[in-house]
CSV table of C-alpha atoms and ligand atoms in Angstrom, one decimal:
chain,number,residue,atom,x,y,z
A,17,MET,CA,138.2,182.4,98.3
A,18,LYS,CA,136.9,178.9,98.2
A,19,ALA,CA,137.9,176.2,95.8
A,20,LEU,CA,137.7,172.5,95.4
A,21,GLN,CA,141.0,170.7,95.7
A,22,VAL,CA,142.1,167.2,94.8
A,23,GLN,CA,144.4,165.8,97.5
A,24,GLN,CA,145.5,162.7,95.6
A,25,LEU,CA,144.6,161.0,92.4
A,26,GLY,CA,142.5,157.8,92.6
A,27,SER,CA,139.1,158.5,94.0
A,28,LEU,CA,136.4,161.2,93.6
A,29,ASP,CA,136.0,161.1,97.3
A,30,ASP,CA,139.5,162.8,97.7
A,31,ILE,CA,138.1,166.2,96.7
A,32,GLU,CA,138.0,168.7,99.5
A,33,ILE,CA,136.6,172.2,99.8
A,34,VAL,CA,139.5,174.5,100.8
A,35,GLU,CA,139.6,178.2,101.9
A,36,ILE,CA,142.6,179.9,100.4
A,37,ASP,CA,144.0,183.5,100.3
A,38,SER,CA,143.2,185.3,97.0
A,39,PRO,CA,146.5,186.1,95.3
A,40,ASP,CA,147.4,189.8,94.5
A,41,LEU,CA,147.1,190.8,90.9
A,42,LEU,CA,150.3,190.9,88.7
A,43,PRO,CA,150.5,193.2,85.7
A,44,GLY,CA,148.2,192.1,82.9
A,45,GLN,CA,145.9,190.2,85.2
A,46,ILE,CA,142.2,190.4,86.2
A,47,ARG,CA,140.2,188.9,89.0
A,48,VAL,CA,136.8,187.4,88.3
A,49,ALA,CA,134.0,186.2,90.5
A,50,ILE,CA,133.1,182.8,89.0
A,51,LEU,CA,129.5,182.5,87.9
A,52,ALA,CA,129.6,179.0,86.6
A,53,SER,CA,132.2,176.3,85.9
A,54,GLY,CA,131.9,173.6,83.2
A,55,LEU,CA,132.1,170.0,84.4
A,56,ASN,CA,133.4,167.5,81.8
A,57,TYR,CA,133.7,163.8,81.8
A,58,VAL,CA,137.5,164.3,81.5
A,59,ASP,CA,137.5,166.0,85.0
A,60,SER,CA,136.5,162.8,86.7
A,61,LEU,CA,138.9,160.7,84.6
A,62,MET,CA,141.7,163.1,85.7
A,63,ILE,CA,140.8,162.9,89.4
A,64,GLU,CA,140.7,159.1,89.2
A,65,GLY,CA,144.1,159.0,87.6
A,66,LYS,CA,142.7,157.4,84.5
A,67,TYR,CA,143.5,160.3,82.1
A,68,GLN,CA,146.7,160.5,79.9
A,69,ILE,CA,147.6,163.8,81.7
A,70,LYS,CA,148.3,163.2,85.4
A,71,PRO,CA,148.3,166.6,87.3
A,72,ALA,CA,150.6,167.2,90.2
A,73,VAL,CA,148.6,167.1,93.5
A,74,PRO,CA,147.1,168.9,95.2
A,75,TYR,CA,145.4,170.6,92.3
A,76,ARG,CA,142.2,172.4,91.5
A,77,PRO,CA,140.0,170.4,89.2
A,78,GLY,CA,137.9,171.9,86.3
A,79,SER,CA,138.8,174.2,83.5
A,80,GLU,CA,136.3,176.4,81.6
A,81,ILE,CA,134.4,179.1,83.4
A,82,VAL,CA,132.3,182.2,83.0
A,83,GLY,CA,133.1,185.0,85.5
A,84,ARG,CA,132.3,188.6,86.2
A,85,VAL,CA,135.4,190.9,86.4
A,86,ILE,CA,135.8,192.3,89.9
A,87,GLU,CA,139.3,193.8,89.7
A,88,VAL,CA,141.8,194.7,87.0
A,89,ALA,CA,145.5,195.4,87.2
A,90,SER,CA,146.4,199.0,86.4
A,91,ASP,CA,147.9,198.2,83.0
A,92,VAL,CA,144.8,196.3,81.7
A,93,THR,CA,142.9,198.4,79.1
A,94,ASN,CA,140.7,195.8,77.3
A,95,LEU,CA,138.4,194.9,80.2
A,96,LYS,CA,136.6,196.7,83.0
A,97,ILE,CA,134.9,195.8,86.3
A,98,GLY,CA,131.5,194.3,85.6
A,99,ASP,CA,132.4,192.6,82.2
A,100,ARG,CA,131.2,189.0,81.8
A,101,VAL,CA,134.0,186.9,80.4
A,102,PHE,CA,134.7,183.3,79.3
A,103,SER,CA,138.0,181.7,80.4
A,104,PRO,CA,139.3,178.3,79.3
A,105,SER,CA,140.8,178.0,82.8
A,106,GLY,CA,139.7,178.8,86.3
A,107,GLY,CA,138.2,175.6,87.5
A,108,PHE,CA,136.0,174.8,90.4
A,109,ALA,CA,136.2,177.8,92.7
A,110,ASP,CA,134.4,181.0,93.5
A,111,GLU,CA,137.2,183.3,92.2
A,112,ALA,CA,140.0,183.2,89.7
A,113,VAL,CA,143.0,185.3,88.7
A,114,LEU,CA,143.4,185.3,85.0
A,115,SER,CA,145.5,186.8,82.2
A,116,ALA,CA,143.5,189.6,80.6
A,117,THR,CA,144.6,188.4,77.1
A,118,ARG,CA,143.3,184.9,77.6
A,119,VAL,CA,139.6,185.7,78.4
A,120,ILE,CA,136.9,186.5,75.9
A,121,PRO,CA,133.7,188.5,76.4
A,122,ILE,CA,130.7,186.3,76.4
A,123,PRO,CA,127.9,187.0,73.8
A,124,ASP,CA,124.7,188.2,75.6
A,125,GLN,CA,122.8,185.3,74.1
A,126,LEU,CA,124.6,182.8,76.3
A,127,SER,CA,123.6,182.1,79.8
A,128,ASP,CA,126.4,181.7,82.4
A,129,GLY,CA,125.9,178.0,82.3
A,130,GLN,CA,126.0,177.7,78.5
A,131,GLY,CA,129.1,179.9,78.4
A,132,ALA,CA,130.8,177.7,80.9
A,133,THR,CA,130.1,174.4,79.2
A,134,PHE,CA,130.5,174.8,75.4
A,135,MET,CA,134.3,174.9,75.1
A,136,GLN,CA,135.6,171.4,75.4
A,137,SER,CA,132.7,169.8,73.5
A,138,TYR,CA,132.5,172.3,70.6
A,139,LEU,CA,136.2,172.7,70.2
A,140,THR,CA,136.7,168.9,70.0
A,141,ALA,CA,134.0,168.8,67.2
A,142,TRP,CA,135.5,171.9,65.5
A,143,PHE,CA,139.0,170.4,65.6
A,144,ALA,CA,137.6,167.1,64.3
A,145,PHE,CA,135.7,168.5,61.4
A,146,HIS,CA,138.2,171.3,60.4
A,147,LYS,CA,141.6,169.7,61.1
A,148,ARG,CA,141.2,165.9,61.1
A,149,ALA,CA,138.3,164.7,58.9
A,150,GLN,CA,137.1,165.4,55.4
A,151,VAL,CA,133.7,167.0,55.8
A,152,ARG,CA,131.4,167.1,52.7
A,153,GLU,CA,128.0,169.0,52.6
A,154,GLY,CA,125.2,166.4,52.4
A,155,ALA,CA,127.4,163.6,53.8
A,156,THR,CA,125.7,161.4,56.4
A,157,MET,CA,127.2,161.1,60.0
A,158,LEU,CA,126.3,158.8,62.8
A,159,VAL,CA,127.1,160.4,66.2
A,160,LEU,CA,127.4,158.1,69.3
A,161,GLY,CA,126.7,159.4,72.8
A,162,ALA,CA,124.7,162.1,70.9
A,163,GLY,CA,122.9,163.4,74.0
A,164,GLY,CA,126.2,163.8,76.0
A,165,GLY,CA,128.5,166.8,75.9
A,166,VAL,CA,130.9,165.9,73.1
A,167,GLY,CA,128.3,164.1,71.0
A,168,LEU,CA,125.7,166.8,71.2
A,169,ALA,CA,128.2,169.4,70.1
A,170,ALA,CA,129.1,167.2,67.1
A,171,VAL,CA,125.5,166.9,66.1
A,172,ASP,CA,125.1,170.7,66.3
A,173,LEU,CA,128.3,171.5,64.4
A,174,GLY,CA,127.7,168.7,61.9
A,175,VAL,CA,124.3,170.0,61.0
A,176,ALA,CA,125.6,173.6,60.8
A,177,MET,CA,128.3,172.3,58.3
A,178,GLY,CA,125.6,170.7,56.1
A,179,MET,CA,125.9,167.1,57.2
A,180,ARG,CA,122.8,164.9,57.6
A,181,VAL,CA,123.1,163.6,61.2
A,182,ILE,CA,121.8,160.4,62.9
A,183,ALA,CA,121.9,160.6,66.7
A,184,ALA,CA,122.5,157.5,68.8
A,185,ALA,CA,121.6,157.7,72.5
A,186,SER,CA,120.1,155.8,75.3
A,187,SER,CA,117.2,157.9,76.5
A,188,PRO,CA,114.3,159.8,74.9
A,189,GLU,CA,115.6,163.0,76.5
A,190,LYS,CA,119.1,162.7,75.1
A,191,ARG,CA,117.7,161.8,71.6
A,192,GLN,CA,115.3,164.8,71.7
A,193,LEU,CA,118.2,167.2,72.5
A,194,ALA,CA,120.0,165.9,69.3
A,195,LEU,CA,116.8,166.1,67.2
A,196,ASP,CA,116.3,169.6,68.4
A,197,ARG,CA,119.7,170.5,67.0
A,198,GLY,CA,118.7,169.2,63.6
A,199,ALA,CA,119.5,165.4,63.6
A,200,PHE,CA,117.2,163.9,61.0
A,201,ALA,CA,116.9,160.6,62.9
A,202,ALA,CA,117.7,159.1,66.2
A,203,ILE,CA,118.6,155.5,67.3
A,204,ASP,CA,117.9,154.0,70.7
A,205,VAL,CA,121.2,152.3,71.5
A,206,LEU,CA,119.7,150.2,74.2
A,207,ASN,CA,116.9,148.7,72.2
A,208,GLU,CA,117.8,148.9,68.5
A,209,ASP,CA,120.5,147.3,66.3
A,210,VAL,CA,122.6,150.4,65.6
A,211,LYS,CA,124.4,148.9,62.5
A,212,LEU,CA,121.1,147.7,60.9
A,213,ARG,CA,119.2,150.8,61.7
A,214,THR,CA,122.0,153.1,60.4
A,215,ARG,CA,122.1,151.1,57.1
A,216,GLU,CA,118.3,151.3,56.8
A,217,LEU,CA,118.4,155.1,57.4
A,218,CYS,CA,121.3,155.7,55.0
A,219,GLY,CA,120.6,153.2,52.3
A,220,GLY,CA,123.7,151.1,52.5
A,221,GLY,CA,126.0,152.9,54.9
A,222,VAL,CA,127.0,156.1,56.6
A,223,ASP,CA,129.8,158.4,55.5
A,224,MET,CA,131.1,159.2,58.9
A,225,VAL,CA,130.9,157.9,62.5
A,226,TYR,CA,131.8,160.3,65.4
A,227,ASP,CA,132.6,158.1,68.4
A,228,PRO,CA,133.1,159.4,71.9
A,229,VAL,CA,131.9,156.1,73.4
A,230,GLY,CA,133.8,153.1,72.0
A,231,GLY,CA,133.3,149.8,73.8
A,232,ASP,CA,131.0,147.3,72.2
A,233,LEU,CA,129.3,149.9,69.9
A,234,ALA,CA,132.5,150.6,68.0
A,235,GLU,CA,132.8,147.5,65.8
A,236,PRO,CA,129.2,147.4,64.6
A,237,CYS,CA,129.4,151.1,63.8
A,238,LEU,CA,132.7,150.6,61.8
A,239,ARG,CA,130.8,148.0,59.8
A,240,ALA,CA,127.9,150.5,59.3
A,241,LEU,CA,130.3,152.8,57.3
A,242,ALA,CA,129.8,153.3,53.5
A,243,PRO,CA,132.7,152.9,51.1
A,244,PHE,CA,135.4,155.5,51.8
A,245,GLY,CA,133.7,156.2,55.1
A,246,GLN,CA,135.6,157.8,58.0
A,247,TYR,CA,135.5,156.6,61.6
A,248,LEU,CA,136.4,159.3,64.1
A,249,VAL,CA,137.9,158.0,67.3
A,250,VAL,CA,137.1,160.6,70.0
A,251,GLY,CA,136.6,158.9,73.4
A,252,PHE,CA,136.2,155.7,75.3
A,253,VAL,CA,133.5,156.1,78.0
A,254,GLY,CA,132.3,152.6,77.2
A,255,GLY,CA,135.8,151.1,77.0
A,256,ILE,CA,138.7,151.1,74.5
A,257,PRO,CA,137.6,149.1,71.5
A,258,ARG,CA,139.7,146.8,69.2
A,259,LEU,CA,138.7,147.7,65.6
A,260,PRO,CA,139.2,144.8,63.1
A,261,ALA,CA,141.7,145.9,60.4
A,262,ASN,CA,139.9,143.8,57.8
A,263,HIS,CA,136.8,146.0,58.2
A,264,VAL,CA,139.0,149.1,57.8
A,265,LEU,CA,140.5,147.7,54.6
A,266,LEU,CA,137.1,146.6,53.2
A,267,THR,CA,135.6,149.4,50.9
A,268,ASN,CA,138.5,151.7,51.7
A,269,ARG,CA,137.5,153.0,55.1
A,270,THR,CA,139.6,155.4,57.2
A,271,VAL,CA,140.0,155.5,61.0
A,272,VAL,CA,140.9,159.0,62.2
A,273,GLY,CA,142.2,159.8,65.7
A,274,VAL,CA,140.9,163.0,67.2
A,275,ASP,CA,143.0,164.3,70.1
A,276,TRP,CA,142.0,167.9,70.6
A,277,GLY,CA,142.9,167.5,74.3
A,278,ALA,CA,146.6,167.0,73.6
A,279,TRP,CA,146.7,169.3,70.6
A,280,VAL,CA,145.4,172.2,72.5
A,281,GLY,CA,148.3,172.2,75.0
A,282,ARG,CA,150.8,172.8,72.1
A,283,ASN,CA,148.7,175.1,70.0
A,284,ILE,CA,147.3,177.7,72.5
A,285,GLU,CA,147.2,180.6,70.0
A,286,GLU,CA,145.5,178.6,67.2
A,287,ASN,CA,143.0,177.2,69.8
A,288,GLN,CA,142.3,180.8,70.9
A,289,GLY,CA,141.4,181.6,67.3
A,290,MET,CA,139.1,178.6,67.1
A,291,LEU,CA,137.4,179.7,70.3
A,292,ILE,CA,136.7,183.1,68.9
A,293,GLU,CA,135.3,181.5,65.7
A,294,VAL,CA,133.0,179.2,67.7
A,295,LEU,CA,131.8,182.0,69.9
A,296,ALA,CA,131.1,184.1,66.8
A,297,GLU,CA,129.0,181.3,65.3
A,298,ILE,CA,127.1,181.0,68.6
A,299,ALA,CA,126.4,184.7,68.6
A,300,GLU,CA,125.1,184.5,65.0
A,301,GLY,CA,122.7,181.7,66.0
A,302,LYS,CA,124.4,179.1,63.9
A,303,LEU,CA,125.4,176.9,66.9
A,304,HIS,CA,123.2,176.1,69.9
A,305,PRO,CA,125.0,175.1,73.1
A,306,VAL,CA,122.7,173.3,75.5
A,307,GLU,CA,121.5,174.9,78.8
A,308,PRO,CA,123.3,172.7,81.3
A,309,VAL,CA,122.0,170.9,84.4
A,310,THR,CA,123.5,172.8,87.4
A,311,TYR,CA,124.8,171.5,90.7
A,312,PRO,CA,126.3,173.5,93.6
A,313,MET,CA,130.1,173.0,93.9
A,314,SER,CA,129.5,171.2,97.2
A,315,LYS,CA,127.8,168.5,95.2
A,316,ALA,CA,130.6,168.2,92.5
A,317,VAL,CA,131.2,164.5,93.3
A,318,GLN,CA,127.5,163.7,92.9
A,319,ALA,CA,127.5,165.6,89.6
A,320,MET,CA,130.5,163.5,88.4
A,321,ARG,CA,128.9,160.3,89.4
A,322,ASP,CA,125.7,161.2,87.7
A,323,LEU,CA,127.7,161.9,84.5
A,324,GLN,CA,129.5,158.6,84.8
A,325,ASP,CA,126.2,156.8,85.3
A,326,ARG,CA,124.8,158.3,82.1
A,327,LYS,CA,122.1,160.2,84.0
A,328,ILE,CA,122.8,163.6,82.4
A,329,ALA,CA,121.3,164.7,79.2
A,330,GLY,CA,123.5,167.5,77.7
A,331,LYS,CA,126.1,169.2,79.9
A,332,VAL,CA,126.7,170.0,83.6
A,333,ALA,CA,127.7,173.3,85.2
A,334,LEU,CA,128.8,173.8,88.8
A,335,VAL,CA,127.8,177.1,90.5
A,336,PRO,CA,129.9,178.5,93.4
A,337,VAL,CA,127.8,177.4,96.3
A,338,PHE,CA,129.8,175.4,98.9
A,339,ASP,CA,127.3,174.4,101.6
B,415,NAP,N1,139.4,163.4,71.8
B,415,NAP,C1,139.3,164.5,72.5
B,415,NAP,O1,140.1,165.4,72.2
B,415,NAP,C2,138.3,164.6,73.5
B,415,NAP,C3,137.9,165.9,74.0
B,415,NAP,C4,136.9,165.9,75.0
B,415,NAP,C5,136.4,164.7,75.5
B,415,NAP,N2,136.8,163.5,75.0
B,415,NAP,C6,136.2,162.3,75.5
B,415,NAP,O2,134.9,162.1,75.0
B,415,NAP,C7,134.2,161.2,75.8
B,415,NAP,C8,132.8,161.8,76.1
B,415,NAP,O3,132.9,162.9,76.8
B,415,NAP,P1,131.6,163.7,77.2
B,415,NAP,O4,132.0,165.0,77.8
B,415,NAP,O5,130.7,163.8,76.0
B,415,NAP,O6,130.9,162.8,78.2
B,415,NAP,P2,129.3,162.7,78.6
B,415,NAP,O7,128.7,164.1,78.5
B,415,NAP,O8,129.2,162.0,79.9
B,415,NAP,O9,128.7,161.9,77.4
B,415,NAP,C9,129.1,160.6,77.1
B,415,NAP,C10,127.9,159.8,76.6
B,415,NAP,O10,128.5,158.5,76.4
B,415,NAP,C11,127.4,157.5,76.5
B,415,NAP,N3,127.9,156.3,77.2
B,415,NAP,C12,127.8,155.1,76.6
B,415,NAP,N4,128.3,154.1,77.4
B,415,NAP,C13,128.7,154.8,78.5
B,415,NAP,C14,129.3,154.3,79.8
B,415,NAP,N5,129.6,153.1,80.0
B,415,NAP,N6,129.5,155.2,80.7
B,415,NAP,C15,129.2,156.5,80.5
B,415,NAP,N7,128.7,157.0,79.3
B,415,NAP,C16,128.4,156.1,78.4
B,415,NAP,C17,126.3,158.2,77.3
B,415,NAP,O11,125.3,158.3,76.3
B,415,NAP,P3,124.1,157.2,76.3
B,415,NAP,O12,123.6,157.1,77.7
B,415,NAP,O13,123.1,157.9,75.3
B,415,NAP,O14,124.7,156.0,75.7
B,415,NAP,C18,126.8,159.6,77.6
B,415,NAP,O15,125.8,160.6,77.4
B,415,NAP,C19,135.1,161.1,77.1
B,415,NAP,O16,135.8,159.8,77.0
B,415,NAP,C20,136.1,162.2,77.0
B,415,NAP,O17,137.3,161.8,77.6
B,415,NAP,C21,137.7,163.5,74.0
C-alpha cells in the first residue's frame, strides 16, 4: 500500500510518499480501499509542529476517510465486502486497516468527498452548540471564516438549529457557499467594517460570534456582541487575539472556549454518538456538507498551502493518486 508519511515536524516539505506492507487483519478488523481522505487546516498545523498535539515521527498525516471494504476478519458480522464506510481515522493513504466497530456506513446522499470531509467541521460546531454555548431559536450569530471548513459547518448547523446567521468571508465564492446554506446576510471582511455592518444588520448587536479566525477580527467582533452575547473561541488561523476584559464585562458578555479537538480524545464513545446523530441529520437533508475541492495525494502539500493561503472555498479532499 502507499501512504504519505511525515519524517519530522517542522515543514510541509518533509512529507514523503512511502510504500509499505499491508498489515494482516486481526480479529474485529476490516481492510478498506480509501476513496477519499479529508484534509483539514489542523493537518498542516500538526505537520509544522504548531499544534498542541505533537505526534511521534514518522507518522501518517490525516484523519477522516471514506473507504470501500475489501476484506473482513472472520469474526466481523456487521460489515461485508463492498460496503462504503466512514472512518474518523485512516489518513492519507490508499488503504487502511480499521476496527469494524469504529466505522459507520455512509448515507447514499453523500459523495465520497463529502463523506470524507464533514467530520471535523460539523462535530466542532455540534460540540460548540450542544455542549458549550447556549443556543436559542431566533438568536443572531456572526460566523467568521464562514466559507472555510469549520465556519461553513457552523453556518449550516446554526441555521438548522433556528439561528439567524450572518456570514463573514473574504471572497464572493465563500460568501455564496454560506448564503446557500441559509445565512441571511454576508459581510466582505476585506472591504467592510465587520463590527459596523453586524450592528446595522442586527439592530444593535449580535447574540453570538463563532470565531475560527481570531487575529485582528476578534476585538471588533467582541464589540459587536449584544448584551449577554456569547463569543465562541474556536481557532486562530489569523493569529491568537487578546480580548479586552472590559469589553467582556460590559453588558454581561461571555467568552466560551470550544476545544472539540482535545475533548474528543477523552470522549470517544460520546463522540461516536455525536457522529451518528450528525450523519442522521445529513441523511434527513437537514445538514448540507459541501462538495470538496479534490487534489491527488501526490499534491497534498500544494493543497495544504492553498488552504493556508485562503484560496479554498469550503473543504478539501485528497484522492489516492500518487503520481
Ligand atoms: N476548537 C476546535 O476544536 C477546532 C476544531 C477544528 C478546527 N479548529 C480550528 O479552526 C480553524 C479553522 O479551521 P478550518 O478547517 O475552517 O480552516 P479553513 O477551511 O482553512 O478556513 C479558515 C478560514 O479562515 C479565514 N482566514 C482568515 N485569516 C486567515 C489567515 N491569515 N490564514 C488562513 N485563513 C484565514 C479564511 O476565510 P476568509 O478568506 O474568508 O477570511 C479561511 O477560509 C483552525 O485554526 C483550526 O485549527 C478548531
